[in-house]
């Protein structure tokens, strides 16, 4: 058998299976799809080069020789390049500098050796699961720009602006609390969100003082036409009797 791979593997190069190749040093071992290695290997071969490296050389030092020898063309398109040491679709939480400075990584040095249950398919899922209460925002801020929750609402909401759900935002004072459909608030909120901004305000801030901060922050375009303006603090479709000055002056 030749030392060069046979170009099978669905036309991409090499055999369709991978086996470990042991050298005199563990940190220099690697996986191969060359015929001479596959045909002479003991045990079942692997269908995936990354799995072979993970099983047999998952604790290699920072040089990660096994992973570095996997050809670039095997990497799925649009996934991080091995040149950047990123493993496709595998993210783990890194707590090296504590919770507030924690983040998620797909670097081979971080992923290899991590239990499968602690590996996430996306960086966002990893951040949500491991750093949901992080006030520094370090983990989320490491996401690519197009995946980061923006401080500004995304203009979905049936074309009107903002996300389709609303959550309470608590401040140091009850009378200054409000409801928001900004992604950064919705993604980090606990409990079920509301489909309606008015309902959110009514449930969480229904007893606010006359400034009615929560209601005043609801965008005008959400108000149904012909309903009272929020500037006048009117709730659409909700009327109650007021007896403050007695029955004859009630309204």
XYZ file of C-alpha atoms in Angstrom:
251
model
C 0.000 0.000 0.000
C 1.182 3.485 -0.785
C 1.918 6.013 1.941
C -0.306 8.466 0.111
C -4.058 8.272 0.705
C -6.297 6.789 -1.947
C -8.726 9.427 -3.150
C -12.006 7.836 -2.282
C -13.925 9.372 0.657
C -16.712 10.565 -1.649
C -14.198 12.243 -3.879
C -12.690 14.372 -1.117
C -9.507 12.370 -0.619
C -8.396 9.487 1.599
C -10.246 6.382 2.666
C -13.646 6.697 4.293
C -12.364 5.598 7.705
C -9.782 6.775 10.235
C -7.526 4.896 12.641
C -5.050 5.972 15.351
C -1.357 5.964 14.548
C 0.865 5.557 17.589
C 4.340 7.046 17.806
C 6.939 6.914 20.554
C 5.241 9.895 22.215
C 1.536 10.273 23.037
C 1.559 13.966 22.112
C 2.775 13.132 18.616
C 0.128 10.501 17.844
C -2.445 11.162 15.156
C -5.252 9.615 13.106
C -4.881 8.575 9.504
C -6.926 7.426 6.547
C -3.929 6.168 4.612
C -4.383 2.648 3.324
C -1.211 1.338 4.958
C -2.485 2.459 8.379
C -6.114 1.446 7.970
C -5.354 -2.047 6.664
C -2.872 -2.774 9.444
C -4.836 -1.288 12.343
C -6.464 -3.280 15.111
C -9.944 -2.482 16.383
C -12.809 -0.800 14.588
C -11.944 2.294 12.527
C -13.804 5.600 12.905
C -16.006 7.212 10.291
C -14.989 10.648 11.524
C -11.460 12.046 11.918
C -12.429 14.325 14.799
C -13.980 11.435 16.719
C -10.819 9.374 16.245
C -8.668 12.190 17.638
C -11.049 12.825 20.508
C -11.140 9.182 21.591
C -7.465 8.344 21.252
C -5.642 11.654 21.627
C -8.109 13.861 23.468
C -5.594 14.825 26.150
C -2.738 15.875 23.893
C -0.897 19.073 24.811
C -1.514 22.491 23.284
C 0.105 21.481 19.976
C -2.877 19.171 19.348
C -0.916 17.187 16.777
C -3.755 14.825 15.949
C -6.247 17.565 15.103
C -3.635 19.614 13.281
C -3.068 16.731 10.849
C -6.689 16.541 9.742
C -6.858 17.963 6.179
C -8.614 21.291 5.770
C -10.982 19.943 3.098
C -12.675 17.699 5.668
C -13.949 20.680 7.604
C -17.595 21.499 6.890
C -17.954 24.727 4.935
C -18.812 27.845 6.974
C -17.313 26.242 10.083
C -14.273 27.677 11.891
C -11.011 26.863 10.165
C -8.646 24.482 11.892
C -6.005 27.123 11.297
C -7.895 29.154 13.910
C -8.050 26.070 16.148
C -11.845 26.098 16.132
C -13.865 22.893 16.184
C -17.091 23.045 14.141
C -20.305 22.929 16.179
C -18.623 22.213 19.500
C -18.599 24.875 22.229
C -17.751 24.547 25.906
C -17.869 26.924 28.860
C -14.570 28.351 30.113
C -14.537 29.489 33.754
C -10.790 30.121 34.034
C -11.190 33.715 35.245
C -14.447 33.237 37.125
C -18.131 33.463 36.260
C -18.282 37.127 35.241
C -15.336 36.745 32.857
C -16.439 33.325 31.638
C -17.081 32.632 27.992
C -17.678 29.806 25.538
C -15.033 28.443 23.235
C -14.628 26.007 20.367
C -10.844 26.004 20.589
C -9.532 22.489 20.394
C -7.562 22.952 23.590
C -10.803 23.714 25.463
C -13.138 21.232 23.775
C -11.011 18.105 23.734
C -11.500 16.119 26.915
C -14.792 17.827 27.866
C -17.682 15.416 28.585
C -20.111 15.203 25.688
C -23.008 16.450 27.836
C -21.130 19.731 28.374
C -20.499 20.399 24.678
C -23.008 22.637 22.867
C -23.789 22.896 19.182
C -23.773 26.709 19.216
C -21.948 29.393 21.157
C -25.229 31.083 22.004
C -26.693 27.930 23.572
C -23.504 27.480 25.569
C -23.713 31.053 26.918
C -27.390 30.712 27.775
C -26.878 27.469 29.676
C -23.727 28.394 31.561
C -23.825 32.184 32.020
C -27.523 33.171 32.158
C -27.034 35.703 34.973
C -23.708 37.135 33.838
C -23.916 40.900 34.338
C -20.678 41.633 32.486
C -22.050 40.246 29.223
C -18.625 38.816 28.355
C -19.922 35.537 26.957
C -22.600 37.054 24.721
C -20.215 39.787 23.564
C -17.873 37.146 22.140
C -20.507 35.965 19.683
C -20.174 37.081 16.066
C -21.794 40.483 15.574
C -24.752 39.089 13.640
C -25.566 36.674 16.489
C -25.250 39.105 19.374
C -28.454 40.277 21.051
C -28.590 43.953 20.218
C -29.555 46.681 22.652
C -31.920 47.905 19.972
C -35.017 45.902 19.112
C -34.934 43.720 16.029
C -37.639 44.863 13.672
C -39.790 41.793 13.537
C -43.074 42.013 15.459
C -45.109 41.770 12.260
C -43.085 44.587 10.733
C -43.832 47.036 13.533
C -40.505 46.805 15.356
C -39.110 44.824 18.264
C -39.415 41.155 19.103
C -42.839 39.551 19.302
C -42.694 39.154 23.090
C -42.319 41.407 26.121
C -40.643 40.934 29.498
C -40.391 43.033 32.672
C -37.226 45.020 33.275
C -36.594 45.726 36.945
C -34.750 48.827 38.129
C -33.844 49.989 41.609
C -37.311 51.522 41.992
C -40.652 49.830 41.314
C -42.106 53.001 39.786
C -39.312 53.087 37.216
C -39.712 49.487 36.009
C -40.919 48.820 32.511
C -41.467 46.126 29.882
C -39.188 45.592 26.927
C -39.015 43.640 23.680
C -35.308 44.254 23.202
C -33.405 41.087 22.483
C -30.925 41.630 25.301
C -33.803 41.726 27.814
C -35.913 38.948 26.334
C -33.045 36.479 26.075
C -31.913 37.045 29.649
C -35.317 37.134 31.311
C -36.685 34.503 33.648
C -40.259 33.273 33.379
C -42.552 33.246 30.388
C -42.662 36.396 28.233
C -45.907 38.163 27.325
C -47.312 38.436 23.832
C -48.708 41.854 24.668
C -46.863 44.900 26.082
C -49.922 46.187 27.934
C -50.458 42.844 29.648
C -46.832 42.805 30.769
C -47.169 46.279 32.282
C -50.481 45.446 33.893
C -49.207 42.260 35.555
C -45.835 43.519 36.768
C -46.261 47.281 37.125
C -49.993 47.775 37.461
C -49.634 49.760 40.684
C -47.059 52.281 39.498
C -47.622 55.928 40.445
C -49.158 58.559 38.190
C -46.078 58.711 35.954
C -46.950 55.219 34.677
C -43.399 54.681 33.440
C -44.087 51.222 32.074
C -46.995 52.303 29.899
C -45.229 55.454 28.790
C -42.375 53.399 27.334
C -44.580 51.355 25.033
C -43.974 52.631 21.465
C -46.821 54.617 19.940
C -47.025 52.400 16.852
C -48.183 49.457 18.980
C -51.324 51.290 20.058
C -54.383 50.269 18.045
C -55.705 53.113 15.908
C -58.581 55.125 17.370
C -57.536 54.105 20.880
C -56.444 56.623 23.527
C -52.880 57.781 23.188
C -50.375 56.525 25.743
C -49.354 60.132 26.178
C -52.756 60.517 27.806
C -52.129 57.273 29.750
C -55.120 55.517 28.191
C -55.273 51.747 27.886
C -56.940 50.468 24.706
C -60.108 48.522 25.320
C -59.921 48.684 29.122
C -62.318 50.917 31.041
C -63.179 51.027 34.743
C -65.614 53.025 36.861
C -64.109 55.843 38.958
C -66.101 56.876 42.083
C -63.454 59.209 43.561
C -65.881 62.161 43.833
C -69.018 60.137 44.415
C -71.679 58.546 42.286
C -73.019 61.729 40.645
C -69.513 62.793 39.596
C -68.401 59.327 38.655
C -67.073 58.505 35.233
